Tab-separated table of C-alpha atoms and ligand atoms in Angstrom:
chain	number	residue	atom	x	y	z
A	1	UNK	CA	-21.608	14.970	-4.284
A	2	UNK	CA	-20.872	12.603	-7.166
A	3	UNK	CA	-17.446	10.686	-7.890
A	4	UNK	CA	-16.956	12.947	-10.482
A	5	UNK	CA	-17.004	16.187	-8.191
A	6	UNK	CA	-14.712	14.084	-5.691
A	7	UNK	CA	-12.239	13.405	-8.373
A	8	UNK	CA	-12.579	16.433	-9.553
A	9	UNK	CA	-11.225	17.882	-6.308
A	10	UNK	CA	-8.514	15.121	-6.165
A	11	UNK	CA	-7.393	16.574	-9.256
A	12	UNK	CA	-7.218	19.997	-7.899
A	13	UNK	CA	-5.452	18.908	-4.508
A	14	UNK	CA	-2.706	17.079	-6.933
A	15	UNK	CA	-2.193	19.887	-9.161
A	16	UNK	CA	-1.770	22.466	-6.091
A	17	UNK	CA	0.491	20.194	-4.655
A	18	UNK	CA	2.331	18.249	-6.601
A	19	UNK	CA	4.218	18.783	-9.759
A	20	UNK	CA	3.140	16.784	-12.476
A	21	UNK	CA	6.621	14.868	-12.168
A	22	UNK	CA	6.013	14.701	-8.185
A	23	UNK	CA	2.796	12.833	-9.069
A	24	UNK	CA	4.540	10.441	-11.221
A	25	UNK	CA	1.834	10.971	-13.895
A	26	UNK	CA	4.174	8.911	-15.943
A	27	UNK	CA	3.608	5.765	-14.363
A	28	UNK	CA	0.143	6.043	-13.981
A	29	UNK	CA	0.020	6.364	-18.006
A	30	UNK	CA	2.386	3.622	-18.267
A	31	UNK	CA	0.581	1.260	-16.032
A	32	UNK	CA	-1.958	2.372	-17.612
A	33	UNK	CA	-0.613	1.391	-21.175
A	34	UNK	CA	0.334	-1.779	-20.357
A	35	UNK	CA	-3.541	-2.700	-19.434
A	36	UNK	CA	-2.976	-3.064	-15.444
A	37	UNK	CA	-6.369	-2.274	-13.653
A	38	UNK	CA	-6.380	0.939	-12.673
A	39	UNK	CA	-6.087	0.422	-9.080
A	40	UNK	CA	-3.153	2.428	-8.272
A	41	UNK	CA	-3.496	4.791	-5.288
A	42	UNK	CA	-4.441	8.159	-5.719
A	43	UNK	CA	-1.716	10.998	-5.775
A	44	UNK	CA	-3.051	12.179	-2.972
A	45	UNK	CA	-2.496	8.946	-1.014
A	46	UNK	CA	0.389	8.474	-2.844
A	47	UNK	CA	2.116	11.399	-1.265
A	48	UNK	CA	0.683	10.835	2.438
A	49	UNK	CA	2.044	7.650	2.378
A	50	UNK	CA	5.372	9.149	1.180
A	51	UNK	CA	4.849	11.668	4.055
A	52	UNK	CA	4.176	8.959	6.784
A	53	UNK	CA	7.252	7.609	5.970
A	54	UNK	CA	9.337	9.972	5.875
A	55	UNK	CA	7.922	11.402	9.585
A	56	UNK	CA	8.541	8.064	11.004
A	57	UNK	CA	12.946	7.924	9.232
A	58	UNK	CA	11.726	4.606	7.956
A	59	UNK	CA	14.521	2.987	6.263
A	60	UNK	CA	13.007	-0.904	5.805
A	61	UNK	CA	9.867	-0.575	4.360
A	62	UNK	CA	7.688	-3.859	3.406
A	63	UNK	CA	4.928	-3.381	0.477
A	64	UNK	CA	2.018	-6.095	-0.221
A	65	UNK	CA	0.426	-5.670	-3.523
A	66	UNK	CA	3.171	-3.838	-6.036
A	67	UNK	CA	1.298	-3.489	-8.937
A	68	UNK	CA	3.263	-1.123	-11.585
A	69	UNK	CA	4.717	0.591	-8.387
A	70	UNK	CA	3.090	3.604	-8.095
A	71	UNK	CA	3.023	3.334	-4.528
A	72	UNK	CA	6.354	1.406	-3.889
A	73	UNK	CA	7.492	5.037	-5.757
A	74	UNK	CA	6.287	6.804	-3.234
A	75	UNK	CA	7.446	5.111	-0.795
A	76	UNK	CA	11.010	4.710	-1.998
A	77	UNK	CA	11.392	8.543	-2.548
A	78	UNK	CA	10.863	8.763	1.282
A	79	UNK	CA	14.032	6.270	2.019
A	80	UNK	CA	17.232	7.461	2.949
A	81	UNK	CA	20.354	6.414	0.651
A	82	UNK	CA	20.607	3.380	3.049
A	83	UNK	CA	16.852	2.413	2.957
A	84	UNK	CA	14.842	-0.742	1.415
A	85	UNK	CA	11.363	-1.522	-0.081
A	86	UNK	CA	10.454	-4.866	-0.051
A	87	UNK	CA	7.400	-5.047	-2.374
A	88	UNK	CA	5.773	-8.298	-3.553
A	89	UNK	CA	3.339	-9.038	-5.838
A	90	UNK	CA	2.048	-12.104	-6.809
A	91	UNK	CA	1.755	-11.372	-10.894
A	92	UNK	CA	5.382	-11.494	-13.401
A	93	UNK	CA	3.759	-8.743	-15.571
A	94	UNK	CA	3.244	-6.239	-12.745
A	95	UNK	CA	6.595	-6.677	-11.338
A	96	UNK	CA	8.049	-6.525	-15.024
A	97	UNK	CA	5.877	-2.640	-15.122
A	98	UNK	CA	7.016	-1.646	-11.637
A	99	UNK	CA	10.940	-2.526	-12.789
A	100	UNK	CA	10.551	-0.245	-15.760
A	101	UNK	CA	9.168	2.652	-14.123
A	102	UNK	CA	11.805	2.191	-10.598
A	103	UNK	CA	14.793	2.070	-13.490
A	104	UNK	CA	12.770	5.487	-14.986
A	105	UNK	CA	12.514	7.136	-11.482
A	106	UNK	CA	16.085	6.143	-10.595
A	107	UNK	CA	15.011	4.280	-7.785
A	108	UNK	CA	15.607	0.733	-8.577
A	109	UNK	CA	18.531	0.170	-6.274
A	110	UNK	CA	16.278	1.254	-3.180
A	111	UNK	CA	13.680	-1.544	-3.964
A	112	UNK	CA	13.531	-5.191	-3.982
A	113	UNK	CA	10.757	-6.920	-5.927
A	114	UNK	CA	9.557	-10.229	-4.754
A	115	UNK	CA	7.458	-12.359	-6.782
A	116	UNK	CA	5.162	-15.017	-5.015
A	117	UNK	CA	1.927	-15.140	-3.407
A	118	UNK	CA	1.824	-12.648	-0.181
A	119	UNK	CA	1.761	-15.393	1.899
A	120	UNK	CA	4.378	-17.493	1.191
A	121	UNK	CA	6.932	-14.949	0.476
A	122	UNK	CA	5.769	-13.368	3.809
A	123	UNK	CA	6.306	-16.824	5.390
A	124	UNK	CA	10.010	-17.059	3.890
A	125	UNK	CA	10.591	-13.412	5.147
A	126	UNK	CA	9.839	-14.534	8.651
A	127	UNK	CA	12.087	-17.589	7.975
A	128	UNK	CA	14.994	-15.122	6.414
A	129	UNK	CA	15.083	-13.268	9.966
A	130	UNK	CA	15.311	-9.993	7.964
A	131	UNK	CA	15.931	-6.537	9.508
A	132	UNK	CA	12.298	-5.341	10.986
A	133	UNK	CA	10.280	-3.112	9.367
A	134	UNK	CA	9.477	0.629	10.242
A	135	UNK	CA	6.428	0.883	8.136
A	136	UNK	CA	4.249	-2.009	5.891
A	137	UNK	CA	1.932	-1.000	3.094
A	138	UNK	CA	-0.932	-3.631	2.512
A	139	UNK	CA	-2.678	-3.217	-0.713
A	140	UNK	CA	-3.176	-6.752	-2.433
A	141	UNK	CA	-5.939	-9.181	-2.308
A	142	UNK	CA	-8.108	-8.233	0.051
A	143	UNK	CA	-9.453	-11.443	1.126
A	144	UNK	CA	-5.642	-12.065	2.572
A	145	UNK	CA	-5.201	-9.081	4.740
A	146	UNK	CA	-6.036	-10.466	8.437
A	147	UNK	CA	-3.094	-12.722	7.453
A	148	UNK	CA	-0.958	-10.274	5.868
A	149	UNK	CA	-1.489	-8.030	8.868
A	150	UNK	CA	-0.619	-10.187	11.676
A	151	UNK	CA	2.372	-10.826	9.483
A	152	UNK	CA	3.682	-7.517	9.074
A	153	UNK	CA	3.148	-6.913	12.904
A	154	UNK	CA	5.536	-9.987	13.322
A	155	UNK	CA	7.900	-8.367	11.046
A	156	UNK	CA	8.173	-5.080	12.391
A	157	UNK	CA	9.981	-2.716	14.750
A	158	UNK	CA	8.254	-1.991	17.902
A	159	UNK	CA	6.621	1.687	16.575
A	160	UNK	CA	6.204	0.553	13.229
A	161	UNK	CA	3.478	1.958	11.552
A	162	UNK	CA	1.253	-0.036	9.347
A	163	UNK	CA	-0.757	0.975	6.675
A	164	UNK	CA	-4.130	-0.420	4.907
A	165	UNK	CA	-5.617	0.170	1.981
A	166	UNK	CA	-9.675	-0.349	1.186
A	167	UNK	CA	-10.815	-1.138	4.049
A	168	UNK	CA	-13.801	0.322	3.218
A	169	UNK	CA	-15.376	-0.858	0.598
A	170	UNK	CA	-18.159	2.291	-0.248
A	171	UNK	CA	-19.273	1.106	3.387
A	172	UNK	CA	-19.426	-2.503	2.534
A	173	UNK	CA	-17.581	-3.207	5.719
A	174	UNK	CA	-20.317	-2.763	7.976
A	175	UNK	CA	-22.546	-4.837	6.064
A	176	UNK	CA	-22.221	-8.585	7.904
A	177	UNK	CA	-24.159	-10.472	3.886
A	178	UNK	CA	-21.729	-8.156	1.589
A	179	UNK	CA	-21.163	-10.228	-1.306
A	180	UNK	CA	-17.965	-8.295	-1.389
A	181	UNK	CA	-15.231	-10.270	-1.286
A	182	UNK	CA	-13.151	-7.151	-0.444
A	183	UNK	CA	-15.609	-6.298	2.035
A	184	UNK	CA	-15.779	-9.213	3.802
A	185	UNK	CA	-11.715	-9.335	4.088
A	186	UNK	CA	-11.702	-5.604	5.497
A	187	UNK	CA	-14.339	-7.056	8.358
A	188	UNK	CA	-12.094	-10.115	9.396
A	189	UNK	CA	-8.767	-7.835	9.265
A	190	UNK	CA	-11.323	-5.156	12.002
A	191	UNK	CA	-11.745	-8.125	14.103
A	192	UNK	CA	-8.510	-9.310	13.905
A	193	UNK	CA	-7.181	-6.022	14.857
A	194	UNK	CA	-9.676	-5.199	17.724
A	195	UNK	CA	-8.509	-8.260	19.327
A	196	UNK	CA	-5.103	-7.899	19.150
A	197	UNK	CA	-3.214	-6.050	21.845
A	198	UNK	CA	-0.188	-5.720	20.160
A	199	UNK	CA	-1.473	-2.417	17.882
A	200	UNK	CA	-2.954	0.743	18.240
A	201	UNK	CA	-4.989	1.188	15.265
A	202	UNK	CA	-7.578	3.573	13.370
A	203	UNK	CA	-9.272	3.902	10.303
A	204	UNK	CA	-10.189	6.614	8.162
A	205	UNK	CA	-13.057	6.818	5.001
A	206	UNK	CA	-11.940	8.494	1.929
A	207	UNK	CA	-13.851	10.023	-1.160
A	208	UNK	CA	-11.787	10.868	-4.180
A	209	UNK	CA	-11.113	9.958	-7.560
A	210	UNK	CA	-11.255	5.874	-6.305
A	211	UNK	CA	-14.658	6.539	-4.760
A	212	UNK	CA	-15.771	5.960	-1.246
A	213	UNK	CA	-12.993	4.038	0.490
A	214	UNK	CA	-10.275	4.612	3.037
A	215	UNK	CA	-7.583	3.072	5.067
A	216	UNK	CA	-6.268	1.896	8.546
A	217	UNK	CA	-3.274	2.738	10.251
A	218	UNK	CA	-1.991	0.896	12.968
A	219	UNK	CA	1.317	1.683	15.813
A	220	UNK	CA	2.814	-1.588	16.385
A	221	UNK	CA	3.253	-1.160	20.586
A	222	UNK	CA	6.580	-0.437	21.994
A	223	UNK	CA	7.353	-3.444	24.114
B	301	DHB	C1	-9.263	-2.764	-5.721
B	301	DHB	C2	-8.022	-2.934	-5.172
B	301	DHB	C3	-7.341	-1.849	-4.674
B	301	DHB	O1	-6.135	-1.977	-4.085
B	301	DHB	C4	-7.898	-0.577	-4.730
B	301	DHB	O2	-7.191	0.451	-4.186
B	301	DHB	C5	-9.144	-0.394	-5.269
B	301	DHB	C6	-9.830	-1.494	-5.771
B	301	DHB	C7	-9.990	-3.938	-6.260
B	301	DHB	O3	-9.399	-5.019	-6.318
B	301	DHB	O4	-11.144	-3.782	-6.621
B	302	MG	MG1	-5.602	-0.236	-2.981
């Protein structure tokens, strides 16, 4: 199977599935438009992420890596009236994209935008002592994510779920020499992980219309 046949099929499981609304095609043409990479997650994704959420209530939800906020959509739709996303992204122009299409989807009260590299907002959130998190989405540089992990474990509920994009890498993860930058982020965030006792964690590979990929999805222990 090519990428084309996979995407083909992603296109198929989004159109049985989701109305073209429900997919937000909107903001994928407007992120689109305003010449972010094209890195959003799928619909697919997009909606099991919205699905994981709303399975576990979550009401505080923490983001890494808004982008146009395609995702942090997603996510916020799951949110009770009383819920919170706190998504951060490192770059003014994405935030300004994600504003405009929250304001469009009349979510913009639900969601918080912070703007900052991951890791020093995520250090001030520690310092802020803010309510704990019932579910994290990590999907920004990939090079960070062993630190933006552990983080997001610190910041969450006991249950929490958290959630990781590309950890894959088209199987560039296994490979010990991948020039991968990406690649060789996913393999310190699997060792970090497999020696920490505080999560339950798997991962999953994905094809679709972003190629071969997948994520991880870790249970922060109940104490
Ligand atoms: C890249 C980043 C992503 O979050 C993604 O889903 C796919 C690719 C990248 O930086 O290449
Ligand atoms: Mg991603």
């Amino acid at each position: 199977m090519t990428e084309a046949a996979w995407s083909f099929v992603d296109d198929f499981i989004t159109e049985k599935l989701m109305s073209p609304q429900g997919a937000q095609q909107e903001t994928l043409r407007l992120n689109q438009q305003a010449g972010l990479p094209a890195i959003d997650v799928s619909p697919p994704l997009g909606k099991l992420l919205y699905l994981l959420a709303c399975l576990g209530g979550a009401q505080q939800i923490l983001e890494i890596g808004t982008l146009g906020g395609y995702s942090t959509i997603w996510l916020a739709r799951a949110l009770g009236p009383q819920g919170k996303v706190v998504s951060i992204d490192v770059d003014r122009k994405h935030l300004s994209v994600a504003r405009e299409n929250l304001v469009r989807e009349g979510l913009n009260e639900r969601v918080e935008l912070r703007l900052g590299r991951g890791r020093e907002v995520l250090d001030k959130l520690k310092e802020e002592d803010c309510s704990p998190f019932d579910f994290s989405f990590i999907d920004a540089d990939k090079e960070n994510n062993a630190y933006y992990f552990n983080c997001a474990v610190e910041l969450s509920r006991p249950g929490a779920l958290i959630f990781v994009d590309n950890v894959i890498r088209a199987g560039g993860v296994t490979d010990p020499e991948s020039a991968d930058e990406g690649a060789q982020g996913a393999r310190r965030l699997f060792d970090v992980i497999s020696a920490d006792s505080r999560v339950e964690a798997t991962a999953l590979q994905t094809v679709g219309s972003k190629g071969w990929d997948g994520f991880l999805i870790a249970r922060v222990n109940a104490k």
